[in-house]
Coordinates of N, CA and C in Angstrom, one line a residue:
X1 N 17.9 -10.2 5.1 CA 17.7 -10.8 6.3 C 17.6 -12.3 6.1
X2 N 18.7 -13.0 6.9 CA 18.5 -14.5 6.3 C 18.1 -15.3 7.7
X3 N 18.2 -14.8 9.0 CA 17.9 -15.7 10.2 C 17.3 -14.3 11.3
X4 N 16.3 -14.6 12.0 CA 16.2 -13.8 13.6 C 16.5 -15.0 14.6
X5 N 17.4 -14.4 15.7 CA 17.7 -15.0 16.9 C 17.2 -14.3 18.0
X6 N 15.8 -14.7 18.5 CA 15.4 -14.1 19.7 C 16.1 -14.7 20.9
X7 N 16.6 -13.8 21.9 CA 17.4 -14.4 22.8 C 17.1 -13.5 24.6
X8 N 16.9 -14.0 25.4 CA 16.6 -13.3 26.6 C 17.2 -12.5 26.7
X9 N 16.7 -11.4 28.0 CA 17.6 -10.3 28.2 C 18.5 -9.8 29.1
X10 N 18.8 -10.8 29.7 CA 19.4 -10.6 31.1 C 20.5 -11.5 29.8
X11 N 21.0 -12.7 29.9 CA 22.3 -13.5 29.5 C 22.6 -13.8 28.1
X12 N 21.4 -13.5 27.5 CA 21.7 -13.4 25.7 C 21.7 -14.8 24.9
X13 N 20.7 -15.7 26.0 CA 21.2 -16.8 25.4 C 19.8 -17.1 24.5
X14 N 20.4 -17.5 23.9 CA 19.4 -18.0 22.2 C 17.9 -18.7 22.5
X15 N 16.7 -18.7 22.0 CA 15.7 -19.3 22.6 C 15.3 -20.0 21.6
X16 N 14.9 -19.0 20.0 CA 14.9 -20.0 19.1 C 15.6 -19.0 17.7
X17 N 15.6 -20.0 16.9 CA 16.6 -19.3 15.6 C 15.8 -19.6 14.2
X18 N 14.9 -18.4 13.8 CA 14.1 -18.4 12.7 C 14.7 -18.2 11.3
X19 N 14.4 -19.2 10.7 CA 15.3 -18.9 9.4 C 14.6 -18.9 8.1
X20 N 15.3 -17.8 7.3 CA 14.4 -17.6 5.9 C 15.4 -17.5 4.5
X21 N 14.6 -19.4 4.4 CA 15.1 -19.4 3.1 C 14.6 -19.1 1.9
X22 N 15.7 -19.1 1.0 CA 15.2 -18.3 -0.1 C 16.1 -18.7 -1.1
X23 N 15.4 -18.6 -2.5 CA 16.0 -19.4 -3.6 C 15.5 -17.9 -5.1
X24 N 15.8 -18.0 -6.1 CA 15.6 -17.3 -7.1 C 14.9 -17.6 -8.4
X25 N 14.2 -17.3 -9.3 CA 13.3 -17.2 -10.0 C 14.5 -16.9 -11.3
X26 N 14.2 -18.2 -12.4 CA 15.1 -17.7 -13.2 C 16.2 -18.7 -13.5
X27 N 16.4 -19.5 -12.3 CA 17.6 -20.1 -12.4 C 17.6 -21.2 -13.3
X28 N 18.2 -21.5 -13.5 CA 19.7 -21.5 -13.6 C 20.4 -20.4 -14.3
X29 N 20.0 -19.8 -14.7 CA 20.5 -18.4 -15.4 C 21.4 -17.6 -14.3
X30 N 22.9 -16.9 -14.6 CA 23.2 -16.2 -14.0 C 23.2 -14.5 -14.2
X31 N 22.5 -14.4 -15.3 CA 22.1 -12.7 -15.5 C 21.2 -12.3 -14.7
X32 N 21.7 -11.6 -13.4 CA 20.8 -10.3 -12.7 C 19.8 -9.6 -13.0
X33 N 20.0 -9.4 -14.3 CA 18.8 -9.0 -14.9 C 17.7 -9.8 -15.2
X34 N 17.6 -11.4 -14.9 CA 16.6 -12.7 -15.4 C 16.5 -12.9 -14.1
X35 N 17.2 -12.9 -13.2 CA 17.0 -13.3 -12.0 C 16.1 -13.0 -10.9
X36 N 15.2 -13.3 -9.9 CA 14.2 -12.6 -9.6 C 14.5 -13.5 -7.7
X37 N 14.7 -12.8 -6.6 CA 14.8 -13.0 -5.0 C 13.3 -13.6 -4.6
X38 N 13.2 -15.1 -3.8 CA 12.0 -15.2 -3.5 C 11.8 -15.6 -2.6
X39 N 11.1 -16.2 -1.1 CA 11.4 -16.5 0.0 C 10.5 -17.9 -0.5
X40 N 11.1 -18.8 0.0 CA 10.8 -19.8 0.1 C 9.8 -20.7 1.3
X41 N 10.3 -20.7 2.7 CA 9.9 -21.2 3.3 C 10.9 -20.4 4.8
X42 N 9.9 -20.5 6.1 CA 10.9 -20.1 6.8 C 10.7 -21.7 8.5
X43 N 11.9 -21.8 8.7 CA 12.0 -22.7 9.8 C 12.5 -22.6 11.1
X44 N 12.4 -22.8 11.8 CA 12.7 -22.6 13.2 C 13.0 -23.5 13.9
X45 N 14.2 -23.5 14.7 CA 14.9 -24.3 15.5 C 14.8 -23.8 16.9
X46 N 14.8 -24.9 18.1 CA 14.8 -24.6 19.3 C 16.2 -24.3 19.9
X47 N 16.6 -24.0 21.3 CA 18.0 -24.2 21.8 C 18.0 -25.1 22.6
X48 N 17.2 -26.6 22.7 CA 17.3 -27.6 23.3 C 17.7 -28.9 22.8
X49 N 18.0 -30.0 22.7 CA 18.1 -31.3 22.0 C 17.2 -31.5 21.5
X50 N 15.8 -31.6 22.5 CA 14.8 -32.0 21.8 C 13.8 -30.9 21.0
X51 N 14.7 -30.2 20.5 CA 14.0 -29.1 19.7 C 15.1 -28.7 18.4
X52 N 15.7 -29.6 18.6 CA 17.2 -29.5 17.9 C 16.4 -29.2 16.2
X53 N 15.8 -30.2 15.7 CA 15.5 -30.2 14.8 C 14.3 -29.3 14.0
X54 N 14.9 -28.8 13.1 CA 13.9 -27.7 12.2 C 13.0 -28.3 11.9
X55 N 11.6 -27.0 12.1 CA 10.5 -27.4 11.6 C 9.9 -26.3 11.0
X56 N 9.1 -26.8 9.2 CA 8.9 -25.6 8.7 C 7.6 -25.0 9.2
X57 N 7.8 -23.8 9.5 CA 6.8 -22.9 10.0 C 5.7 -22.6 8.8
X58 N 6.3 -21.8 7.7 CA 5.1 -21.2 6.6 C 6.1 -21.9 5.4
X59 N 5.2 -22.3 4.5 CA 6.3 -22.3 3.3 C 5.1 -22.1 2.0
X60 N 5.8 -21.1 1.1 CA 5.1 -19.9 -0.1 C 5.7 -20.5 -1.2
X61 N 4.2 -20.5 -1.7 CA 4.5 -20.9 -3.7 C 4.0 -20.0 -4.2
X62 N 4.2 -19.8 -5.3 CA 4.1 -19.0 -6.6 C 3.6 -18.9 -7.6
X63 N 2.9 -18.1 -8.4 CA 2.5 -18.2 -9.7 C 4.1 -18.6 -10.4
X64 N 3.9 -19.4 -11.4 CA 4.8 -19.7 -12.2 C 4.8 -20.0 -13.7
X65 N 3.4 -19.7 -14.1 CA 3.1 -19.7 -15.3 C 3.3 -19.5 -16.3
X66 N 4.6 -18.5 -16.3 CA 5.2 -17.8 -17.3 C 6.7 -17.4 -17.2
X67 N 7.8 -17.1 -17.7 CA 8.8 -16.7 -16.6 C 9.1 -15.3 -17.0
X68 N 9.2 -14.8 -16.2 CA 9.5 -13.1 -16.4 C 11.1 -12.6 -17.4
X69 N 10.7 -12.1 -18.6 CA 11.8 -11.4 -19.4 C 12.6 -10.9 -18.6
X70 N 14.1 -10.4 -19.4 CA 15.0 -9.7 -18.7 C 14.5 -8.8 -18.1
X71 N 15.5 -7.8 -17.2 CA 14.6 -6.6 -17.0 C 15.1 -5.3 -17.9
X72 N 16.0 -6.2 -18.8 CA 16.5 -5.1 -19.9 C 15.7 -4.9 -21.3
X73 N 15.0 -6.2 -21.1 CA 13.5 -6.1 -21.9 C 12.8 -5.2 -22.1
X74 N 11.8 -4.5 -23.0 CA 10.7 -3.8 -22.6 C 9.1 -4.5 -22.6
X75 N 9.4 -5.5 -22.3 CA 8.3 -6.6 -21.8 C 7.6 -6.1 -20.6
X76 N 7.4 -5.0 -20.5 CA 6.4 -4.6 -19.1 C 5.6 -3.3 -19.6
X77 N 4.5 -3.1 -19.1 CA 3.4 -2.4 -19.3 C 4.2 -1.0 -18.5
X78 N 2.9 0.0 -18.7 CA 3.5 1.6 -18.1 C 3.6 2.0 -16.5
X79 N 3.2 0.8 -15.9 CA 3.7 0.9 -14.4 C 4.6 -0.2 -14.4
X80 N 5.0 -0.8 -15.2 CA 6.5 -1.6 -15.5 C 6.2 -2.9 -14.9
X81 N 4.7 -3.5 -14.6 CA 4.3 -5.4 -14.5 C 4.6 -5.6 -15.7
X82 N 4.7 -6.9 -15.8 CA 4.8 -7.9 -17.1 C 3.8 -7.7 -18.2
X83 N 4.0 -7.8 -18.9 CA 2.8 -7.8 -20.2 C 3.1 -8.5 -21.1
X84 N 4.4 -9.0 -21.6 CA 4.6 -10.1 -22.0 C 5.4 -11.1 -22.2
X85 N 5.9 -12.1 -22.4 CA 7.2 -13.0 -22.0 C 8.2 -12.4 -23.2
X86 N 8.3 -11.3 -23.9 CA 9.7 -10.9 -24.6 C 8.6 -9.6 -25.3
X87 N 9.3 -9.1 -25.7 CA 9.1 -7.9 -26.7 C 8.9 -7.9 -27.5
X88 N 9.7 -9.2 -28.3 CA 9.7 -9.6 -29.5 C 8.5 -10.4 -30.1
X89 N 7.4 -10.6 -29.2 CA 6.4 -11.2 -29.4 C 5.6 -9.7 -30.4
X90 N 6.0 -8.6 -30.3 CA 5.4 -7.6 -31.2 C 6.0 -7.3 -32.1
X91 N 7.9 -6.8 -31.8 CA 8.6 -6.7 -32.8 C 10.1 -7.3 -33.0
X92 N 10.6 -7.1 -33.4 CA 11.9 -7.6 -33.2 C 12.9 -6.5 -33.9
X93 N 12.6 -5.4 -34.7 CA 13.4 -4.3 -35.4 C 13.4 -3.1 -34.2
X94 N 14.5 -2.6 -33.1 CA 14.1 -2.2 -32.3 C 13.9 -0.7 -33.1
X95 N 13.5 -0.1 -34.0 CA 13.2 1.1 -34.6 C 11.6 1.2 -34.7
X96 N 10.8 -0.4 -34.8 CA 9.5 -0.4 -34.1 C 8.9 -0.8 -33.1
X97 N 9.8 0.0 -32.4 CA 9.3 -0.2 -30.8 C 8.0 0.4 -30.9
X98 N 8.2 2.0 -31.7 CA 7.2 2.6 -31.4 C 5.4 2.3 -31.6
X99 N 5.9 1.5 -32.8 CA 4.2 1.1 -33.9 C 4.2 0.2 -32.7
X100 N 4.6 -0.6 -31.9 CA 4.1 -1.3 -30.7 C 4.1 -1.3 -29.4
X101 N 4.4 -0.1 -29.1 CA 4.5 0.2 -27.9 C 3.5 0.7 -27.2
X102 N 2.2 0.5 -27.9 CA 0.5 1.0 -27.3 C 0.3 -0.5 -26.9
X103 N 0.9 -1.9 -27.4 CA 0.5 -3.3 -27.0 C 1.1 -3.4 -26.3
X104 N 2.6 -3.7 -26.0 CA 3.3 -3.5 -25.4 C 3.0 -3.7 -23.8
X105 N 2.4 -2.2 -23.8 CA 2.6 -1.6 -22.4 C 1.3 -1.7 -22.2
X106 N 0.4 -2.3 -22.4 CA -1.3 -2.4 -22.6 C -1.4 -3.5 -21.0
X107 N -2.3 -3.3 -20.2 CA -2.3 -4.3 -18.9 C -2.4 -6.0 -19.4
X108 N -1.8 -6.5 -19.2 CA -2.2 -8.0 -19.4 C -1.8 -8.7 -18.2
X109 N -3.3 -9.1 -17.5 CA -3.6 -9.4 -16.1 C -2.7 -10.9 -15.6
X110 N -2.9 -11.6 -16.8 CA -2.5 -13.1 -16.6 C -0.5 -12.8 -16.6
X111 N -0.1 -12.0 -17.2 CA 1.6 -12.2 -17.5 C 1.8 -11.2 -15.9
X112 N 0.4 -10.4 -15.6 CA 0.8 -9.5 -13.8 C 1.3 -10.5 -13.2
X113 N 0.6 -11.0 -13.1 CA 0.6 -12.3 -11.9 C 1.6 -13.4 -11.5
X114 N 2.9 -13.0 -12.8 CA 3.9 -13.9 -12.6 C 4.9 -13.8 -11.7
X115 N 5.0 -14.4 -10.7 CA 6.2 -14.8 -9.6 C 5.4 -14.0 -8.2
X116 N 4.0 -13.9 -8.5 CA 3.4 -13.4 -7.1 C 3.2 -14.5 -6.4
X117 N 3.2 -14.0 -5.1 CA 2.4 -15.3 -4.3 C 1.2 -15.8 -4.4
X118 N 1.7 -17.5 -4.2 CA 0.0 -17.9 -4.3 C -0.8 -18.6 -3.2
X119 N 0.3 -18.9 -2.1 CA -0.2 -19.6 -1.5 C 0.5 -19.6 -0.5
X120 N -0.1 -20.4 0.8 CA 1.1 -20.0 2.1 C 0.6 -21.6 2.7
X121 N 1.3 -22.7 2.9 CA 1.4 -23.6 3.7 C 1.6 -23.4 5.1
X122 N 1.3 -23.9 6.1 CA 1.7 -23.3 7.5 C 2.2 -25.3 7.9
X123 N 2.3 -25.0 8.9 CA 3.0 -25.9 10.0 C 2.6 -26.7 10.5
X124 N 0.9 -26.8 10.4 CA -0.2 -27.9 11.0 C -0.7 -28.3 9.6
X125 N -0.7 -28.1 8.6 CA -1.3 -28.8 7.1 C -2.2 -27.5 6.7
X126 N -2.5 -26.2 7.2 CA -3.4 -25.7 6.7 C -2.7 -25.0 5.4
X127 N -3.6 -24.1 5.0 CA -3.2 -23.6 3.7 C -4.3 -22.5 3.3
X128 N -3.7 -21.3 3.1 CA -4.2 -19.8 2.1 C -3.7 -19.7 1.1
X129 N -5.0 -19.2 0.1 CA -5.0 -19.1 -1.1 C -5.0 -18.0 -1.5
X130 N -3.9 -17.3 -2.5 CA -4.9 -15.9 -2.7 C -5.2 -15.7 -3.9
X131 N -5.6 -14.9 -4.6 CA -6.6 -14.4 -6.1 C -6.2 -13.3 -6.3
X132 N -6.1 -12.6 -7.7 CA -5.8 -11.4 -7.8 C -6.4 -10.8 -8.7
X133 N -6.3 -9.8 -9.2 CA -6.9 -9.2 -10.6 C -6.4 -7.7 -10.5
X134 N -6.5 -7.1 -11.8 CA -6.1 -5.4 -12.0 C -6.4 -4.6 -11.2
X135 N -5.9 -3.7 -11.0 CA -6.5 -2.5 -10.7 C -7.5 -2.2 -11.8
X136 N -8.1 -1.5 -11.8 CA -8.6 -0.2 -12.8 C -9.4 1.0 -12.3
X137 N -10.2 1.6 -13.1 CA -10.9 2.9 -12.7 C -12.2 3.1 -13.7
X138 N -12.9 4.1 -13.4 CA -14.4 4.5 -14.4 C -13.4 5.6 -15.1
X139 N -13.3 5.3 -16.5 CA -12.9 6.9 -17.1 C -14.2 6.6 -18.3
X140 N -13.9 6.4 -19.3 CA -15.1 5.9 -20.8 C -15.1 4.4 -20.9
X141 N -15.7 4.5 -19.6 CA -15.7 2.5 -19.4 C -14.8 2.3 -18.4
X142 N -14.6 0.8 -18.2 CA -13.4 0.6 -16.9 C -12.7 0.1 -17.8
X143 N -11.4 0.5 -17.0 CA -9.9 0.9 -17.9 C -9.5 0.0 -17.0
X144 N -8.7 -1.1 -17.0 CA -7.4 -1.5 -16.5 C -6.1 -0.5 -16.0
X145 N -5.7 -1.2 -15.3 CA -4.2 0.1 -14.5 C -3.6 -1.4 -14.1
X146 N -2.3 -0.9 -14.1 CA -1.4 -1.2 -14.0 C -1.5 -2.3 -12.4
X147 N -0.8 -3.0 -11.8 CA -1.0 -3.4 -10.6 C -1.8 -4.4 -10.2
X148 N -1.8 -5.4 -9.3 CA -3.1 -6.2 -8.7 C -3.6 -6.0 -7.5
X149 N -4.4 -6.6 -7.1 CA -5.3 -6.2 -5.9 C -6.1 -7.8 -5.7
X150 N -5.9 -8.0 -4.4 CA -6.5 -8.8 -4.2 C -7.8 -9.6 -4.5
X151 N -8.3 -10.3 -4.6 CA -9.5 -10.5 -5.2 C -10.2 -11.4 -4.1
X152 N -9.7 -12.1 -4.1 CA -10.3 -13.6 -2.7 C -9.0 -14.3 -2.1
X153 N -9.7 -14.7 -0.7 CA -8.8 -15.5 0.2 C -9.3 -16.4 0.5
X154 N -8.8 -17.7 0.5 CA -9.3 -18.9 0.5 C -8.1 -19.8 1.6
X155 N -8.9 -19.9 3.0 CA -8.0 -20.8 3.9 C -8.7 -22.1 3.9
X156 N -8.1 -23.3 3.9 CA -8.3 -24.4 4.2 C -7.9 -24.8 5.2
X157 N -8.9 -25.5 6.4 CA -8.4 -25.5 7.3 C -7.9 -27.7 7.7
X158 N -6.7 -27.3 8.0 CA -6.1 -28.9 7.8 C -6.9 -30.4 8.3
X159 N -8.1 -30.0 10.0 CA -8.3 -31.5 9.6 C -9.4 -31.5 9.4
X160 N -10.3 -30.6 9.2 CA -11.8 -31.0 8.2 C -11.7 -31.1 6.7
X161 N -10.2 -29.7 5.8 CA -10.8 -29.9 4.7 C -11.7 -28.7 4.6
X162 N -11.9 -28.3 5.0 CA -12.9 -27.1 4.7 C -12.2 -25.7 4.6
X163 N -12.5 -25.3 3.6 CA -12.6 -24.0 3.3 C -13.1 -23.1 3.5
X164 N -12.9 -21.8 4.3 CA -13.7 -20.8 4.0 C -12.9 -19.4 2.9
X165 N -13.9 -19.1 2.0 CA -13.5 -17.6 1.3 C -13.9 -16.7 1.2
X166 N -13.1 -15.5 1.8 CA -13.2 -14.4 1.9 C -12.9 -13.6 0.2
X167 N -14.0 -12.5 -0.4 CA -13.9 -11.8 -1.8 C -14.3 -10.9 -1.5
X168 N -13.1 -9.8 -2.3 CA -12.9 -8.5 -2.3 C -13.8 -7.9 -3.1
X169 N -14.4 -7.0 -3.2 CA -15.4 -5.9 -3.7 C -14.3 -4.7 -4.0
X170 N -14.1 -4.4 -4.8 CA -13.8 -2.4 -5.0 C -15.0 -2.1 -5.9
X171 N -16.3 -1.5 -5.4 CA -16.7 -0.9 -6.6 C -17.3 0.1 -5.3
X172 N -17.8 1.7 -5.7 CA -18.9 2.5 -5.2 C -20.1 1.9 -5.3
X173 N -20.7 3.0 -4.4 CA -22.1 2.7 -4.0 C -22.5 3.2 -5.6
X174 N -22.7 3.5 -6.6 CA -23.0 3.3 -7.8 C -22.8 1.7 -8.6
X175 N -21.9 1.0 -8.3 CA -21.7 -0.1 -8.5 C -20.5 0.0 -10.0
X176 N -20.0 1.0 -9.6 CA -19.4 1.4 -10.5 C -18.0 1.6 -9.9
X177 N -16.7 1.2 -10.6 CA -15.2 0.6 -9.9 C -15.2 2.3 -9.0
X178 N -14.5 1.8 -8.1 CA -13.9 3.0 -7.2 C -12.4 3.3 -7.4
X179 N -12.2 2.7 -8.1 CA -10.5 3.6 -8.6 C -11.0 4.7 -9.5
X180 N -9.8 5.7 -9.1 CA -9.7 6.7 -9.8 C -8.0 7.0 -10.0
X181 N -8.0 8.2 -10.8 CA -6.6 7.8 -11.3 C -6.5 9.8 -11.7
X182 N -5.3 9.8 -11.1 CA -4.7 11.3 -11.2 C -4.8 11.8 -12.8
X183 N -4.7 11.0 -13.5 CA -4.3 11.5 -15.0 C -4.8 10.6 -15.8
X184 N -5.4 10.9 -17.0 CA -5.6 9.8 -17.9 C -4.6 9.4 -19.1
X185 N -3.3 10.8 -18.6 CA -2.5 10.3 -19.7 C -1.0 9.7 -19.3
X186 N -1.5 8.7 -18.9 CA -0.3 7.9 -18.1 C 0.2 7.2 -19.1
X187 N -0.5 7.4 -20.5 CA -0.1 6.2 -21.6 C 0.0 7.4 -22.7
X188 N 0.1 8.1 -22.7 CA 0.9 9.5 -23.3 C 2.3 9.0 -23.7
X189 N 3.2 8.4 -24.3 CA 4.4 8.3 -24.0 C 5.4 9.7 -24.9
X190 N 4.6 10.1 -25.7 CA 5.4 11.6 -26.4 C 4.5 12.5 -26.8
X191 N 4.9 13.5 -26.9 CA 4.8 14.4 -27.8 C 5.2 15.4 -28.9
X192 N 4.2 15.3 -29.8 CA 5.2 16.0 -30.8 C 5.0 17.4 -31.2
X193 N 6.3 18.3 -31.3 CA 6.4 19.6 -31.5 C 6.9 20.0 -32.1
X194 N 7.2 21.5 -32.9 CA 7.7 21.9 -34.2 C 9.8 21.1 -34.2
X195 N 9.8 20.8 -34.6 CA 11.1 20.4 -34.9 C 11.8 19.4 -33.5
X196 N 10.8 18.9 -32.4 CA 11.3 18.3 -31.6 C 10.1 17.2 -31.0
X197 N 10.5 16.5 -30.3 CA 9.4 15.3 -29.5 C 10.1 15.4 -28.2
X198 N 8.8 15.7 -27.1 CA 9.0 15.5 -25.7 C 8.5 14.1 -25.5
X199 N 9.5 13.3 -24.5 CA 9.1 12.1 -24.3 C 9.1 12.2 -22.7
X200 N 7.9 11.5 -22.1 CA 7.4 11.2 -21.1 C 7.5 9.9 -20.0
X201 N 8.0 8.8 -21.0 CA 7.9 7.0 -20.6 C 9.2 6.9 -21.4
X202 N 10.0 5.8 -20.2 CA 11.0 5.4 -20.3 C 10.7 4.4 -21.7
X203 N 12.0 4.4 -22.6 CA 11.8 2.8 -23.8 C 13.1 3.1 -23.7
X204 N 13.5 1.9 -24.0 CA 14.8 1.5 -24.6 C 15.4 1.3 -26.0
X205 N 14.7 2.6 -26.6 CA 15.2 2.9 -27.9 C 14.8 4.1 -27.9
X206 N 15.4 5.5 -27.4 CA 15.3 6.5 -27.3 C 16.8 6.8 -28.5
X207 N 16.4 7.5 -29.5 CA 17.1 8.3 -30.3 C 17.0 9.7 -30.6

């Protein structure tokens, strides 16, 4: 979707023309695989003279802290977020994928968070902020999972400057995380059996 044209309904004529631009994560690189779709900002034009001229409505920035590996990498944890800027930061012989593939795929919150949104500009100067952090769950302690979840929302409002923030809670009335998790062997990736290994998680050195 690159434009909406809302238009009356009787004669079809154009009222205003919303447009969503968008740029890529990655670039200048032309491998599809490095490349990452991101909306940039969206603007809106009237169907008058004096409305001739675009005006940006919301415009979105990004975590950018890090840039996200191929996706032919195995640089992603077991729900396949980022976990680290190459693979090669564990091995480089792809025959020890395996001796690293418990780090690997291990949550690392800070490399989640790359190319998420961080913020939203609007049209009058204000501005939202958002925060994030892991999932996790109570198994033998709290475990990390895969995923983020909101954490706090922070609007500033344009002509005082003031802030208010809203922060998210997941825990039970025990005070103890309220995720739970179907299985605890999501990080299982094989097993082994008389003369064979069943494998469970995708790698890219399957022999």
């Amino acid at each position: 979707l690159k434009a909406l044209n809302p238009q009356t309904g009787t004669n079809n004529i154009t009222l205003q023309t919303y447009t969503f631009n968008t740029s890529y994560f990655g670039t200048p690189s032309t491998d599809a695989n490095v490349l990452r779709l991101r909306l940039d900002n969206i603007k809106v034009t009237g169907s008058t003279p004096e409305t001739a001229t675009p005006l940006t409505l919301q415009t979105f920035s990004y975590n950018q802290d890090h840039t996200m590996p191929s996706r032919s990498d195995a640089a992603f944890d077991y729900w396949g977020y980022m976990s680290c800027t190459s693979s090669s930061v564990f091995y480089t012989t792809p025959t020890d994928y395996w001796t690293a593939a418990s780090s690997i795929r291990a949550v690392n919150t800070a490399m989640a968070k790359t190319y998420i949104l961080q913020s939203i500009d609007d049209l009058l100067g204000g501005r939202w902020q958002i925060s994030y952090e892991s999932n996790d769950y109570v198994g033998s302690g709290t475990t990390l999972l895969g995923g983020l979840r909101v954490q706090q929302l922070s609007r500033t409002y344009p002509t005082t400057g003031q802030s208010i923030n809203t922060t998210y809670s997941y825990l039970g009335s025990n005070g103890f995380s309220s995720g739970t998790i179907f299985s605890p062997l999501y990080n299982q990736i094989n097993f082994s059996f008389t003369n064979a290994w069943l494998y469970f998680s995708e790698s890219p050195y399957l022999t």
